[in-house]
Amino acid sequence: MPSELTDLVSDVTPGRGALRPARSWLHSDAPSLSLNGSWRFRLSPTASVTEDFAVEDFDDHDWEDMAVPSHWVLEGDGAYGRPIYTNVQFPFPMDPPHVPDENPTGDYRRVFELPAGWTDAERVVLRFDGVESLFRVWVNGVEIGSASGSRLAHEFDVTSSVRPGDNVVAVRVHQWSAASYVEDQDQWWLPGIFRDVTLLARPAAGIEDVWLRTGFDSGRGHIDPEVVADAAAFPITLRIPELGVEQVWATKDDVAPLDIPEVTPWSAERPHLYRATVSNAAETISLSVGFRTVEIRGDQFLVNGRRVVFHGVNRHETHPERGRVFDEQHAREDLALMKRFNVNAIRTSHYPPHPRLLDLADELGFWVVLECDLETHGFHKVDWKGNPSDDPAWREAYLDRIRRTVERDKNHPSIVLWSLGNEAGTGSNLAAMSSWVHSRDAGRPVHYEGDHAGEYTDVYSRMYASVPETEAIGTDGSRVPLLGCTPAQGARQRTKPFLLCEYAHAMGNGPGAFDQYEELVRAHPRLHGGFVWEWRDHGILARTADGRPFYAYGGDFGETVHDGNFVMDGMVLSDGTPTPSLHEFKAVVQPVMFSFEADKVAVTNLRHSADTSDLRFRWRVEHDGRVVESGELEVPVIAAGVSGRVPLPPVTVAPDAESWLTVEAVLAAETAWAPQGHVVATAQADRSVRRRVPAARTRPEWRAGTGTLALGVADFVGGSLVRLADRAVSGPRLELFRAPTDNDEGASDEVEHSDAAVPGVSNAELWRREGLHRLTTRRVRVEQAADALRTVDKVSAANSALFVMVECVWTLDGGELELRAQIEPSSGWPTVWPRVGIRFDLPDGTQPIDGAEWFGLGPLESYPDSIRAARTGRFSSSVRDLSVDYARPQETGHRSALRELSLTSGGMEVLHLVALPDTRGRRPGFVLSRHTPQEIAAADHPHELPASVATHLHIDAAQHGLGSRACGPDVWPDFALRPETYTLRLQISGPR
Ligand code: GAL
């Protein structure tokens, strides 16, 4: 193999020939030509292929067509290889900076016609906005250069190589290179030219770069401009028509700061932008200017003098069909969805997004942490030995990456922090990046989570810190040691603003505990909120052998090394469906808080700076979930950070129904991201009169019986229920198992960043060991009394001496059938239980149960530590829609605090249940599903679930919490389900 090739793919420098310094991604009226579209393409299995394809007259007729931008592994239905998903692991041997000879290499060619008139251009520049991972470029057979830094922009001067008429551009892309060692983010490896390719005609005396640094103070705006242009480019004029600004800079020396009285500031809540132009005779550059000042004062992170709380998400660029190829419409819809769910901040994990995304963030309003394209997490495996972050040979590559990051996006008001990268250990190269940022941009602090001891960054950041540890960080004098810090370092870290750059791992069903973190943020001003991991599942739309579509994750493409479904950890499913966790997030972080008093409600505006003039307030009263009264609340405009007390309307309280008052803050007018009337915040108050729960029915005289009888709508044979309201039914049987969630399966031992995570065995593994999914029953007793039946069952698993006694008492009184089930565990259970309840199986017969109507908590699923989005009300759903299609099937669909439930078939009621609270006032929840927990647990993807022939009704006395242990803390003890005695009481009737 030619040594030159080895040199190139193993080269730790950032490439050769690209223009430096990097510059802003500007909207200029200078001519440009998009080279997006169809290119000729050839894929080779190794990097050592001849370079003859770069010559102009190379015959590429037997090549194929390839779209640019795209990832070749997502094109051609597998013809060009497959995506690979790994989290921390490198999918190639750790032999830095070398990569294997098996190095998929894509050669691209296309012809373009240089537009007439371009020969006047002083320079012609070829820009690549994103190529993974290393590429070389030729124009008309002349090698122009090479570059790495996959999600960064690279420009090349091609002036001397282009000519009027047709030109040939050739690009060779290697999937693996030395750069792959520093691009080890938790995501799919997706090679190719995946962002735009553009040819730019740079005019003579053009404006090479502009930076309008802005500030805001006490109503005044400030602009500190920087212009990169030759002397001949002057005069240059800055215009902001709306502010009457027309500033002419005759020479470079005239470029100076200017103050503007009375501007409207920019914030994530009110993203006010002013259209500006910077122009000269040769070109006009258009910018959106937002006035804001970012500063750190003591342990406070402030924008425009006010503390910022990040209610953020980590956002990867991911699209189920396009991968990291940017789709502006898709991105805009995603950002609008974030706004509708009260997300106010984005961390661009873990690389700069397509540059247009920042325009959208400026426009729609988000606080952005803009992260550099850098991660070396795989070196964790070798205790960070040889980590590029501390190797001088890599210094220039690190600096090149951060320069390209900051320079490209520096004009965006939405960016309030620069982040050096993610999980790259620590070392002098990171410190050097930070000091470069400090010297270049004094207006934005530097973030990097891996700087645990706070040696070179400005904010204290952590991922997945537990609730107690987060509290310790927010308070002084705590004895809880901070991860990776000596006591002195810990004390110093507490002098800085703190944020959780990742928390609440939203994999599968979960996380729990959003509210616990939010409470801490409200109590301790040093805590500035955080960024949920993460926004969206990265599933790739694939098809089964028989053509059924599904969202693929790690392993589905036959990868040798992969990390399974760890890439499916978003609050939005791959198809764009918000999961219940996103609703929970919205409810927990809602920017308006309501506290009810007897005849008043205190309305608190928790926003950064916006008042409530954009909101209207509504109220309604429901009796057993049916609206009886409603109206508007008169709420004066409340400034940010302020509370107002408002009289409530008189509420009609029903004597024999639950009476609930609901208030809502809704948008008074349509916005760019939601319609008028969109609910921003809501709260409920229970105004019910206390009602007596009927005492449990007793029967004094039990006698041994055959157990074959009819009690109202229930028929029993041998003590077993066989029919309910003329429908075949089996059960009730004890169910202690739920299909483990990803958090139940989590052992947290791969999480090095959480002291609280208990490494070891997952809960799911313990449940399997105890046989919770394979319980067997021995009927101990069947007894009868007048209009009553009693069974006692002993339930246990093979090879276990542990058991649960289940006593079921059926009584018929005045035509009303009641079931009381008492569940009593033996002593010695070594685990928490996933659930405790009873299950009825309802075979389809001629009229399958396909719907439910209930009065209880809803409309979406809820669990003990994720219940804030649920409200008390009357809801209905198809059985199908009660379950969430998590990428890997798992527990789903639990509705808490049930009062009444109707099972329906084709819209007609089939069975009606009333759930009575137990003596401690606890109400059961229910799950209605087309599959049993055992069936769900056995499937790796939704399409692997077996054909369903029955509906399964679970009445759960309790469910275990969700936690975040797939990556982070386990369920908080208050929400863990400890085996103990539970009683369920149900009144059951047929159609009413
Ligand atoms: C973090 C990492 C993320 C992601 C997450 C788990 O350690 O920064 O990229 O891997 O864990 O999903």
PDB file of C-alpha atoms in Angstrom, residues 664-844:
ATOM      1  CA  GLU A 664     -55.120  26.640  32.308  1.00  0.00           C
ATOM      2  CA  ALA A 665     -52.825  29.268  30.867  1.00  0.00           C
ATOM      3  CA  VAL A 666     -53.246  29.312  27.095  1.00  0.00           C
ATOM      4  CA  LEU A 667     -51.744  31.315  24.259  1.00  0.00           C
ATOM      5  CA  ALA A 668     -53.829  34.408  23.586  1.00  0.00           C
ATOM      6  CA  ALA A 669     -52.702  34.490  19.960  1.00  0.00           C
ATOM      7  CA  GLU A 670     -51.119  32.200  17.440  1.00  0.00           C
ATOM      8  CA  THR A 671     -47.315  32.026  17.449  1.00  0.00           C
ATOM      9  CA  ALA A 672     -44.800  30.614  14.978  1.00  0.00           C
ATOM     10  CA  TRP A 673     -44.959  27.335  16.892  1.00  0.00           C
ATOM     11  CA  ALA A 674     -48.502  26.914  18.213  1.00  0.00           C
ATOM     12  CA  PRO A 675     -52.066  27.986  17.546  1.00  0.00           C
ATOM     13  CA  GLN A 676     -54.079  30.338  19.669  1.00  0.00           C
ATOM     14  CA  GLY A 677     -55.460  28.516  22.703  1.00  0.00           C
ATOM     15  CA  HIS A 678     -52.459  26.183  23.007  1.00  0.00           C
ATOM     16  CA  VAL A 679     -52.176  25.127  26.671  1.00  0.00           C
ATOM     17  CA  VAL A 680     -48.916  26.303  28.212  1.00  0.00           C
ATOM     18  CA  ALA A 681     -49.597  25.437  31.842  1.00  0.00           C
ATOM     19  CA  THR A 682     -52.349  23.803  33.845  1.00  0.00           C
ATOM     20  CA  ALA A 683     -53.271  22.737  37.366  1.00  0.00           C
ATOM     21  CA  GLN A 684     -56.146  21.065  39.191  1.00  0.00           C
ATOM     22  CA  ALA A 685     -57.702  21.435  42.605  1.00  0.00           C
ATOM     23  CA  ASP A 686     -59.859  18.778  44.206  1.00  0.00           C
ATOM     24  CA  ARG A 687     -62.974  20.431  45.613  1.00  0.00           C
ATOM     25  CA  SER A 688     -64.859  17.201  46.306  1.00  0.00           C
ATOM     26  CA  VAL A 689     -66.779  16.593  49.490  1.00  0.00           C
ATOM     27  CA  ARG A 690     -65.551  13.542  51.345  1.00  0.00           C
ATOM     28  CA  ARG A 691     -67.663  10.515  50.607  1.00  0.00           C
ATOM     29  CA  ARG A 692     -67.835   7.315  52.548  1.00  0.00           C
ATOM     30  CA  VAL A 693     -66.313   4.249  50.947  1.00  0.00           C
ATOM     31  CA  PRO A 694     -68.738   1.333  51.430  1.00  0.00           C
ATOM     32  CA  ALA A 695     -67.391  -1.121  53.960  1.00  0.00           C
ATOM     33  CA  ALA A 696     -66.022  -4.374  52.625  1.00  0.00           C
ATOM     34  CA  ARG A 697     -68.731  -6.999  52.430  1.00  0.00           C
ATOM     35  CA  THR A 698     -68.477  -9.928  54.782  1.00  0.00           C
ATOM     36  CA  ARG A 699     -70.124 -13.320  54.849  1.00  0.00           C
ATOM     37  CA  PRO A 700     -70.225 -15.025  58.227  1.00  0.00           C
ATOM     38  CA  GLU A 701     -70.670 -18.587  57.141  1.00  0.00           C
ATOM     39  CA  TRP A 702     -68.385 -20.140  54.597  1.00  0.00           C
ATOM     40  CA  ARG A 703     -68.764 -23.769  53.700  1.00  0.00           C
ATOM     41  CA  ALA A 704     -66.725 -25.906  51.356  1.00  0.00           C
ATOM     42  CA  GLY A 705     -68.268 -25.723  47.904  1.00  0.00           C
ATOM     43  CA  THR A 706     -67.799 -26.906  44.354  1.00  0.00           C
ATOM     44  CA  GLY A 707     -67.434 -23.350  43.239  1.00  0.00           C
ATOM     45  CA  THR A 708     -69.767 -23.860  40.328  1.00  0.00           C
ATOM     46  CA  LEU A 709     -72.348 -21.089  40.408  1.00  0.00           C
ATOM     47  CA  ALA A 710     -73.582 -17.838  38.907  1.00  0.00           C
ATOM     48  CA  LEU A 711     -73.289 -14.558  40.779  1.00  0.00           C
ATOM     49  CA  GLY A 712     -74.974 -11.791  38.808  1.00  0.00           C
ATOM     50  CA  VAL A 713     -72.981 -11.334  35.594  1.00  0.00           C
ATOM     51  CA  ALA A 714     -70.268 -13.776  36.727  1.00  0.00           C
ATOM     52  CA  ASP A 715     -70.235 -17.531  36.094  1.00  0.00           C
ATOM     53  CA  PHE A 716     -67.837 -19.809  37.950  1.00  0.00           C
ATOM     54  CA  VAL A 717     -66.819 -23.387  37.407  1.00  0.00           C
ATOM     55  CA  GLY A 718     -64.813 -25.095  40.114  1.00  0.00           C
ATOM     56  CA  GLY A 719     -64.180 -21.730  41.752  1.00  0.00           C
ATOM     57  CA  SER A 720     -62.781 -20.245  38.545  1.00  0.00           C
ATOM     58  CA  LEU A 721     -64.423 -17.389  36.764  1.00  0.00           C
ATOM     59  CA  VAL A 722     -65.371 -18.490  33.256  1.00  0.00           C
ATOM     60  CA  ARG A 723     -67.771 -15.817  32.012  1.00  0.00           C
ATOM     61  CA  LEU A 724     -68.488 -12.190  32.721  1.00  0.00           C
ATOM     62  CA  ALA A 725     -71.562 -10.576  31.167  1.00  0.00           C
ATOM     63  CA  ASP A 726     -71.813 -13.468  28.744  1.00  0.00           C
ATOM     64  CA  ARG A 727     -68.211 -13.197  27.606  1.00  0.00           C
ATOM     65  CA  ALA A 728     -65.590 -15.864  28.077  1.00  0.00           C
ATOM     66  CA  VAL A 729     -62.986 -14.705  30.540  1.00  0.00           C
ATOM     67  CA  SER A 730     -60.140 -16.208  32.510  1.00  0.00           C
ATOM     68  CA  GLY A 731     -58.654 -14.858  35.693  1.00  0.00           C
ATOM     69  CA  PRO A 732     -58.278 -13.111  37.914  1.00  0.00           C
ATOM     70  CA  ARG A 733     -54.708 -14.309  38.258  1.00  0.00           C
ATOM     71  CA  LEU A 734     -51.992 -12.666  40.270  1.00  0.00           C
ATOM     72  CA  GLU A 735     -49.579 -10.701  38.076  1.00  0.00           C
ATOM     73  CA  LEU A 736     -46.322  -9.474  39.563  1.00  0.00           C
ATOM     74  CA  PHE A 737     -44.466  -9.096  36.289  1.00  0.00           C
ATOM     75  CA  ARG A 738     -44.200  -6.250  33.849  1.00  0.00           C
ATOM     76  CA  ALA A 739     -42.260  -6.415  30.599  1.00  0.00           C
ATOM     77  CA  PRO A 740     -39.044  -4.810  31.826  1.00  0.00           C
ATOM     78  CA  THR A 741     -38.520  -1.233  30.761  1.00  0.00           C
ATOM     79  CA  ASP A 742     -35.097  -0.161  29.573  1.00  0.00           C
ATOM     80  CA  ASN A 743     -34.626   1.382  32.997  1.00  0.00           C
ATOM     81  CA  ASP A 744     -35.634  -1.899  34.671  1.00  0.00           C
ATOM     82  CA  GLU A 745     -32.952  -3.572  32.561  1.00  0.00           C
ATOM     83  CA  GLY A 746     -30.384  -0.927  33.453  1.00  0.00           C
ATOM     84  CA  ALA A 747     -27.517  -1.824  35.730  1.00  0.00           C
ATOM     85  CA  SER A 748     -25.971   1.613  35.557  1.00  0.00           C
ATOM     86  CA  ASP A 749     -22.517   0.101  35.772  1.00  0.00           C
ATOM     87  CA  GLU A 750     -21.539   1.581  32.467  1.00  0.00           C
ATOM     88  CA  VAL A 751     -22.176   4.991  33.912  1.00  0.00           C
ATOM     89  CA  GLU A 752     -18.959   6.323  35.254  1.00  0.00           C
ATOM     90  CA  HIS A 753     -20.456   9.717  35.940  1.00  0.00           C
ATOM     91  CA  SER A 754     -22.895   8.909  38.683  1.00  0.00           C
ATOM     92  CA  ASP A 755     -21.774   8.156  42.196  1.00  0.00           C
ATOM     93  CA  ALA A 756     -25.303   7.197  43.081  1.00  0.00           C
ATOM     94  CA  ALA A 757     -25.661   4.543  40.421  1.00  0.00           C
ATOM     95  CA  VAL A 758     -25.407   1.142  42.014  1.00  0.00           C
ATOM     96  CA  PRO A 759     -23.493  -1.052  39.654  1.00  0.00           C
ATOM     97  CA  GLY A 760     -24.538  -4.630  39.506  1.00  0.00           C
ATOM     98  CA  VAL A 761     -27.610  -6.555  38.689  1.00  0.00           C
ATOM     99  CA  SER A 762     -30.597  -4.935  37.066  1.00  0.00           C
ATOM    100  CA  ASN A 763     -34.028  -5.144  38.644  1.00  0.00           C
ATOM    101  CA  ALA A 764     -35.255  -7.030  35.602  1.00  0.00           C
ATOM    102  CA  GLU A 765     -32.603  -9.675  36.117  1.00  0.00           C
ATOM    103  CA  LEU A 766     -33.627 -10.065  39.746  1.00  0.00           C
ATOM    104  CA  TRP A 767     -37.254 -10.432  38.699  1.00  0.00           C
ATOM    105  CA  ARG A 768     -36.339 -13.115  36.223  1.00  0.00           C
ATOM    106  CA  ARG A 769     -34.264 -14.923  38.849  1.00  0.00           C
ATOM    107  CA  GLU A 770     -37.244 -14.913  41.205  1.00  0.00           C
ATOM    108  CA  GLY A 771     -39.446 -16.199  38.380  1.00  0.00           C
ATOM    109  CA  LEU A 772     -41.946 -13.339  38.519  1.00  0.00           C
ATOM    110  CA  HIS A 773     -42.724 -13.915  34.848  1.00  0.00           C
ATOM    111  CA  ARG A 774     -43.547 -17.593  35.354  1.00  0.00           C
ATOM    112  CA  LEU A 775     -45.732 -17.811  38.433  1.00  0.00           C
ATOM    113  CA  THR A 776     -47.776 -20.947  39.050  1.00  0.00           C
ATOM    114  CA  THR A 777     -50.872 -21.344  41.194  1.00  0.00           C
ATOM    115  CA  ARG A 778     -52.158 -23.947  43.623  1.00  0.00           C
ATOM    116  CA  ARG A 779     -55.779 -23.558  44.642  1.00  0.00           C
ATOM    117  CA  VAL A 780     -55.853 -24.032  48.361  1.00  0.00           C
ATOM    118  CA  ARG A 781     -59.522 -23.555  49.066  1.00  0.00           C
ATOM    119  CA  VAL A 782     -62.891 -22.960  47.391  1.00  0.00           C
ATOM    120  CA  GLU A 783     -65.777 -21.943  49.661  1.00  0.00           C
ATOM    121  CA  GLN A 784     -69.259 -20.665  49.197  1.00  0.00           C
ATOM    122  CA  ALA A 785     -71.807 -18.741  51.207  1.00  0.00           C
ATOM    123  CA  ALA A 786     -75.106 -17.202  50.269  1.00  0.00           C
ATOM    124  CA  ASP A 787     -74.485 -15.226  47.070  1.00  0.00           C
ATOM    125  CA  ALA A 788     -70.769 -15.450  47.651  1.00  0.00           C
ATOM    126  CA  LEU A 789     -67.671 -17.352  46.590  1.00  0.00           C
ATOM    127  CA  ARG A 790     -64.246 -17.405  48.153  1.00  0.00           C
ATOM    128  CA  THR A 791     -61.051 -18.841  46.727  1.00  0.00           C
ATOM    129  CA  VAL A 792     -57.604 -18.968  48.251  1.00  0.00           C
ATOM    130  CA  ASP A 793     -54.610 -19.490  45.963  1.00  0.00           C
ATOM    131  CA  LYS A 794     -50.967 -19.964  46.727  1.00  0.00           C
ATOM    132  CA  VAL A 795     -48.885 -18.460  43.944  1.00  0.00           C
ATOM    133  CA  SER A 796     -45.181 -19.140  43.520  1.00  0.00           C
ATOM    134  CA  ALA A 797     -42.479 -19.841  40.942  1.00  0.00           C
ATOM    135  CA  ALA A 798     -40.606 -23.022  40.145  1.00  0.00           C
ATOM    136  CA  ASN A 799     -37.689 -23.679  42.466  1.00  0.00           C
ATOM    137  CA  SER A 800     -38.718 -20.925  44.863  1.00  0.00           C
ATOM    138  CA  ALA A 801     -39.982 -21.187  48.406  1.00  0.00           C
ATOM    139  CA  LEU A 802     -41.326 -17.640  48.285  1.00  0.00           C
ATOM    140  CA  PHE A 803     -45.029 -17.293  47.670  1.00  0.00           C
ATOM    141  CA  VAL A 804     -47.994 -14.980  47.637  1.00  0.00           C
ATOM    142  CA  MET A 805     -51.398 -15.878  49.069  1.00  0.00           C
ATOM    143  CA  VAL A 806     -54.305 -14.493  47.077  1.00  0.00           C
ATOM    144  CA  GLU A 807     -57.771 -14.530  48.550  1.00  0.00           C
ATOM    145  CA  CYS A 808     -60.625 -13.594  46.222  1.00  0.00           C
ATOM    146  CA  VAL A 809     -64.073 -12.983  47.663  1.00  0.00           C
ATOM    147  CA  TRP A 810     -66.959 -12.503  45.231  1.00  0.00           C
ATOM    148  CA  THR A 811     -70.219 -11.242  46.658  1.00  0.00           C
ATOM    149  CA  LEU A 812     -73.551 -10.295  45.155  1.00  0.00           C
ATOM    150  CA  ASP A 813     -75.578  -7.742  47.097  1.00  0.00           C
ATOM    151  CA  GLY A 814     -78.702  -6.118  45.753  1.00  0.00           C
ATOM    152  CA  GLY A 815     -77.719  -7.315  42.289  1.00  0.00           C
ATOM    153  CA  GLU A 816     -74.280  -5.698  42.548  1.00  0.00           C
ATOM    154  CA  LEU A 817     -71.248  -7.914  42.105  1.00  0.00           C
ATOM    155  CA  GLU A 818     -68.106  -7.103  44.053  1.00  0.00           C
ATOM    156  CA  LEU A 819     -64.693  -8.724  43.976  1.00  0.00           C
ATOM    157  CA  ARG A 820     -62.301  -8.211  46.861  1.00  0.00           C
ATOM    158  CA  ALA A 821     -58.828  -9.569  46.233  1.00  0.00           C
ATOM    159  CA  GLN A 822     -56.343  -9.647  49.046  1.00  0.00           C
ATOM    160  CA  ILE A 823     -52.717 -10.215  48.071  1.00  0.00           C
ATOM    161  CA  GLU A 824     -50.336 -11.184  50.841  1.00  0.00           C
ATOM    162  CA  PRO A 825     -46.667 -11.995  50.192  1.00  0.00           C
ATOM    163  CA  SER A 826     -44.623 -14.412  52.255  1.00  0.00           C
ATOM    164  CA  SER A 827     -41.676 -12.898  54.002  1.00  0.00           C
ATOM    165  CA  GLY A 828     -38.258 -12.901  52.431  1.00  0.00           C
ATOM    166  CA  TRP A 829     -38.800 -11.417  48.973  1.00  0.00           C
ATOM    167  CA  PRO A 830     -35.361 -10.037  48.095  1.00  0.00           C
ATOM    168  CA  THR A 831     -36.430  -7.593  45.389  1.00  0.00           C
ATOM    169  CA  VAL A 832     -38.804  -4.805  44.661  1.00  0.00           C
ATOM    170  CA  TRP A 833     -41.700  -5.937  42.516  1.00  0.00           C
ATOM    171  CA  PRO A 834     -42.491  -4.433  39.119  1.00  0.00           C
ATOM    172  CA  ARG A 835     -46.206  -4.529  39.808  1.00  0.00           C
ATOM    173  CA  VAL A 836     -48.778  -6.150  42.036  1.00  0.00           C
ATOM    174  CA  GLY A 837     -52.237  -6.760  40.731  1.00  0.00           C
ATOM    175  CA  ILE A 838     -54.626  -9.106  39.034  1.00  0.00           C
ATOM    176  CA  ARG A 839     -55.080  -9.896  35.397  1.00  0.00           C
ATOM    177  CA  PHE A 840     -58.171 -10.909  33.435  1.00  0.00           C
ATOM    178  CA  ASP A 841     -57.767 -12.382  29.952  1.00  0.00           C
ATOM    179  CA  LEU A 842     -60.659 -11.650  27.602  1.00  0.00           C
ATOM    180  CA  PRO A 843     -60.473 -13.780  24.437  1.00  0.00           C
ATOM    181  CA  ASP A 844     -61.689 -12.002  21.313  1.00  0.00           C
TER     182      ASP A 844
END
